[in-house]
GROMACS .gro file of C-alpha atoms in nm:
model
  196
    1UNK     CA    1   4.768   8.841   7.622
    2UNK     CA    2   5.101   8.986   7.735
    3UNK     CA    3   5.425   8.798   7.701
    4UNK     CA    4   5.653   8.758   7.999
    5UNK     CA    5   6.017   8.805   7.911
    6UNK     CA    6   6.296   8.681   8.132
    7UNK     CA    7   6.653   8.796   8.103
    8UNK     CA    8   6.898   8.515   8.023
    9UNK     CA    9   7.167   8.502   8.287
   10UNK     CA   10   7.527   8.386   8.217
   11UNK     CA   11   7.475   8.065   8.418
   12UNK     CA   12   7.165   7.967   8.219
   13UNK     CA   13   7.372   7.821   7.935
   14UNK     CA   14   7.629   7.597   8.094
   15UNK     CA   15   7.731   7.404   7.783
   16UNK     CA   16   7.630   7.325   7.427
   17UNK     CA   17   7.658   6.948   7.462
   18UNK     CA   18   7.358   6.724   7.501
   19UNK     CA   19   7.213   6.387   7.413
   20UNK     CA   20   7.239   6.287   7.050
   21UNK     CA   21   6.946   6.396   6.837
   22UNK     CA   22   6.741   6.148   6.635
   23UNK     CA   23   6.875   6.077   6.289
   24UNK     CA   24   6.638   6.062   5.993
   25UNK     CA   25   6.746   5.707   5.901
   26UNK     CA   26   6.643   5.579   6.248
   27UNK     CA   27   6.278   5.691   6.221
   28UNK     CA   28   6.184   5.539   5.886
   29UNK     CA   29   6.216   5.876   5.712
   30UNK     CA   30   6.101   5.879   5.350
   31UNK     CA   31   6.274   6.146   5.144
   32UNK     CA   32   6.037   6.371   4.947
   33UNK     CA   33   5.985   6.295   4.579
   34UNK     CA   34   6.127   6.563   4.347
   35UNK     CA   35   6.048   6.871   4.559
   36UNK     CA   36   5.894   7.021   4.871
   37UNK     CA   37   5.727   7.361   4.826
   38UNK     CA   38   5.639   7.614   5.099
   39UNK     CA   39   5.281   7.737   5.130
   40UNK     CA   40   5.376   8.064   4.952
   41UNK     CA   41   5.571   7.887   4.677
   42UNK     CA   42   5.875   8.105   4.751
   43UNK     CA   43   6.088   7.828   4.905
   44UNK     CA   44   6.142   7.507   4.714
   45UNK     CA   45   6.357   7.212   4.821
   46UNK     CA   46   6.442   7.028   4.498
   47UNK     CA   47   6.522   6.662   4.564
   48UNK     CA   48   6.632   6.483   4.246
   49UNK     CA   49   6.871   6.263   4.447
   50UNK     CA   50   7.191   6.246   4.651
   51UNK     CA   51   7.455   6.505   4.557
   52UNK     CA   52   7.197   6.680   4.335
   53UNK     CA   53   6.955   6.835   4.589
   54UNK     CA   54   6.927   7.211   4.630
   55UNK     CA   55   6.708   7.485   4.777
   56UNK     CA   56   6.573   7.793   4.596
   57UNK     CA   57   6.428   8.111   4.743
   58UNK     CA   58   6.232   8.330   4.504
   59UNK     CA   59   6.084   8.657   4.634
   60UNK     CA   60   6.069   9.006   4.479
   61UNK     CA   61   6.361   9.128   4.695
   62UNK     CA   62   6.564   8.807   4.732
   63UNK     CA   63   6.666   8.539   4.484
   64UNK     CA   64   6.888   8.259   4.614
   65UNK     CA   65   6.994   7.903   4.546
   66UNK     CA   66   7.185   7.675   4.783
   67UNK     CA   67   7.322   7.324   4.741
   68UNK     CA   68   7.424   7.119   4.437
   69UNK     CA   69   7.358   7.397   4.184
   70UNK     CA   70   7.669   7.365   3.966
   71UNK     CA   71   7.596   7.292   3.599
   72UNK     CA   72   7.228   7.386   3.629
   73UNK     CA   73   7.039   7.684   3.488
   74UNK     CA   74   6.806   7.811   3.762
   75UNK     CA   75   6.548   8.079   3.681
   76UNK     CA   76   6.413   8.269   3.982
   77UNK     CA   77   6.192   8.572   3.914
   78UNK     CA   78   6.421   8.846   3.787
   79UNK     CA   79   6.741   8.639   3.809
   80UNK     CA   80   6.895   8.345   3.627
   81UNK     CA   81   7.180   8.153   3.792
   82UNK     CA   82   7.434   7.964   3.576
   83UNK     CA   83   7.690   7.850   3.831
   84UNK     CA   84   7.989   7.621   3.765
   85UNK     CA   85   8.097   7.550   4.126
   86UNK     CA   86   7.931   7.217   4.219
   87UNK     CA   87   7.816   7.293   4.577
   88UNK     CA   88   7.764   7.651   4.692
   89UNK     CA   89   7.520   7.925   4.789
   90UNK     CA   90   7.450   8.227   4.567
   91UNK     CA   91   7.205   8.506   4.645
   92UNK     CA   92   7.090   8.847   4.527
   93UNK     CA   93   6.945   9.069   4.801
   94UNK     CA   94   6.789   9.413   4.758
   95UNK     CA   95   6.933   9.648   5.021
   96UNK     CA   96   6.696   9.939   4.962
   97UNK     CA   97   6.365   9.753   5.000
   98UNK     CA   98   6.277   9.778   4.632
   99UNK     CA   99   6.223   9.468   4.417
  100UNK     CA  100   6.540   9.340   4.249
  101UNK     CA  101   6.406   9.455   3.912
  102UNK     CA  102   6.418   9.817   4.034
  103UNK     CA  103   6.658   9.817   4.329
  104UNK     CA  104   6.948  10.065   4.326
  105UNK     CA  105   7.148   9.876   4.594
  106UNK     CA  106   7.194   9.499   4.566
  107UNK     CA  107   7.430   9.260   4.744
  108UNK     CA  108   7.536   8.950   4.551
  109UNK     CA  109   7.681   8.682   4.781
  110UNK     CA  110   7.854   8.373   4.644
  111UNK     CA  111   7.996   8.125   4.898
  112UNK     CA  112   8.138   7.774   4.869
  113UNK     CA  113   8.384   7.594   5.099
  114UNK     CA  114   8.567   7.813   5.349
  115UNK     CA  115   8.793   7.760   5.651
  116UNK     CA  116   9.034   7.948   5.874
  117UNK     CA  117   9.402   7.890   5.807
  118UNK     CA  118   9.516   7.608   6.038
  119UNK     CA  119   9.164   7.492   6.125
  120UNK     CA  120   9.163   7.118   6.214
  121UNK     CA  121   8.869   6.877   6.242
  122UNK     CA  122   8.879   6.575   6.469
  123UNK     CA  123   8.892   6.227   6.311
  124UNK     CA  124   8.512   6.197   6.279
  125UNK     CA  125   8.470   6.557   6.150
  126UNK     CA  126   8.224   6.633   6.429
  127UNK     CA  127   8.422   6.897   6.618
  128UNK     CA  128   8.706   7.146   6.590
  129UNK     CA  129   8.778   7.129   6.962
  130UNK     CA  130   9.021   7.416   7.016
  131UNK     CA  131   9.169   7.396   6.665
  132UNK     CA  132   8.978   7.692   6.514
  133UNK     CA  133   9.280   7.829   6.328
  134UNK     CA  134   9.294   8.197   6.237
  135UNK     CA  135   9.328   8.456   5.965
  136UNK     CA  136   9.338   8.463   5.675
  137UNK     CA  137   9.011   8.296   5.581
  138UNK     CA  138   9.059   8.049   5.294
  139UNK     CA  139   8.773   8.030   5.043
  140UNK     CA  140   8.681   7.835   4.733
  141UNK     CA  141   8.573   8.109   4.492
  142UNK     CA  142   8.239   8.053   4.320
  143UNK     CA  143   8.251   8.076   3.942
  144UNK     CA  144   7.976   8.121   3.687
  145UNK     CA  145   7.732   8.398   3.612
  146UNK     CA  146   7.412   8.555   3.734
  147UNK     CA  147   7.185   8.724   3.481
  148UNK     CA  148   6.971   8.997   3.636
  149UNK     CA  149   6.660   9.115   3.450
  150UNK     CA  150   6.585   9.480   3.518
  151UNK     CA  151   6.267   9.679   3.460
  152UNK     CA  152   6.297   9.880   3.134
  153UNK     CA  153   6.282  10.214   3.319
  154UNK     CA  154   6.507  10.114   3.613
  155UNK     CA  155   6.831  10.294   3.702
  156UNK     CA  156   7.156  10.170   3.544
  157UNK     CA  157   7.382   9.994   3.795
  158UNK     CA  158   7.755   9.952   3.844
  159UNK     CA  159   7.901   9.625   3.970
  160UNK     CA  160   8.219   9.503   4.135
  161UNK     CA  161   8.372   9.266   4.395
  162UNK     CA  162   8.388   9.376   4.760
  163UNK     CA  163   8.629   9.306   5.045
  164UNK     CA  164   8.524   9.196   5.396
  165UNK     CA  165   8.448   9.556   5.492
  166UNK     CA  166   8.218   9.606   5.193
  167UNK     CA  167   8.470   9.822   5.006
  168UNK     CA  168   8.534   9.775   4.630
  169UNK     CA  169   8.851   9.578   4.553
  170UNK     CA  170   8.845   9.602   4.176
  171UNK     CA  171   8.744   9.849   3.911
  172UNK     CA  172   8.367   9.880   3.921
  173UNK     CA  173   8.218   9.801   3.584
  174UNK     CA  174   7.896   9.926   3.432
  175UNK     CA  175   7.635   9.654   3.464
  176UNK     CA  176   7.535   9.471   3.152
  177UNK     CA  177   7.284   9.188   3.177
  178UNK     CA  178   7.542   8.940   3.308
  179UNK     CA  179   7.727   8.941   3.642
  180UNK     CA  180   8.044   8.735   3.609
  181UNK     CA  181   8.171   8.540   3.912
  182UNK     CA  182   8.545   8.474   3.873
  183UNK     CA  183   8.825   8.322   4.078
  184UNK     CA  184   9.015   8.652   4.087
  185UNK     CA  185   8.990   8.854   4.293
  186UNK     CA  186   8.873   8.590   4.543
  187UNK     CA  187   8.570   8.723   4.731
  188UNK     CA  188   8.232   8.625   4.875
  189UNK     CA  189   8.058   8.955   4.799
  190UNK     CA  190   7.977   9.177   4.502
  191UNK     CA  191   7.804   9.513   4.520
  192UNK     CA  192   7.559   9.662   4.274
  193UNK     CA  193   7.451  10.023   4.303
  194UNK     CA  194   7.311  10.309   4.098
  195UNK     CA  195   7.562  10.444   3.850
  196UNK     CA  196   7.701  10.786   3.953
   0.00000   0.00000   0.00000
C-alpha cells in the first residue's frame, strides 16, 4: 500500500495555541510502582517517588540517564554514572556506529539548567512571550564522573571538553577509566576519539 504525502503549506500551521490538554491528576492517573520498562528492556522509567524519578537508556551504542540522578550510582552496560548535580541529563553516544566498548568516536553530553541571558518567564512560568533573551547561553555545569568500560583490545581514546562548534576548549587528556565532569570550563559537550 502506497503512502500519499502532502506538502505542508505555510498557512497550514496558523498558531501553536489550542485547548488545554488533559492533566494526569484529572483522569484518576495512578503512578507506576518503582519502574516502567520498555518491551526491549532498554528504556526504564524509575519511579521511586517525587523529586527522585529518572529515566535510563541502555543500548550498545547509547547509554543515558535523565532526571533526578544526582547522588546515585547508575550502571548501564559499558558505563557507570556517578553524578553530583541533582537534576540533569547525561549521555554517551557512539558516533561511528560501533558499540561504546569499541567506539573510536564518542560524544558525552551533560546538561542541567540553561537559559538565554535576559530570558524572562511570565508569572505562571507557562510562556516566555517575546522575552527570549539572547547570547550568551547561561548553563549550570554538570559535575561528577562517568566511568566507561572498554573492551580489552579496543583503541585508546583521548578526552576533552568541547565548545558549541565541537572544537576542543581545553587540553585533551589521555582517557583513563574515569571521565571527570567539572565546573570549569563550563560546557555541555565532551569529545572522545582515538588517540593520535
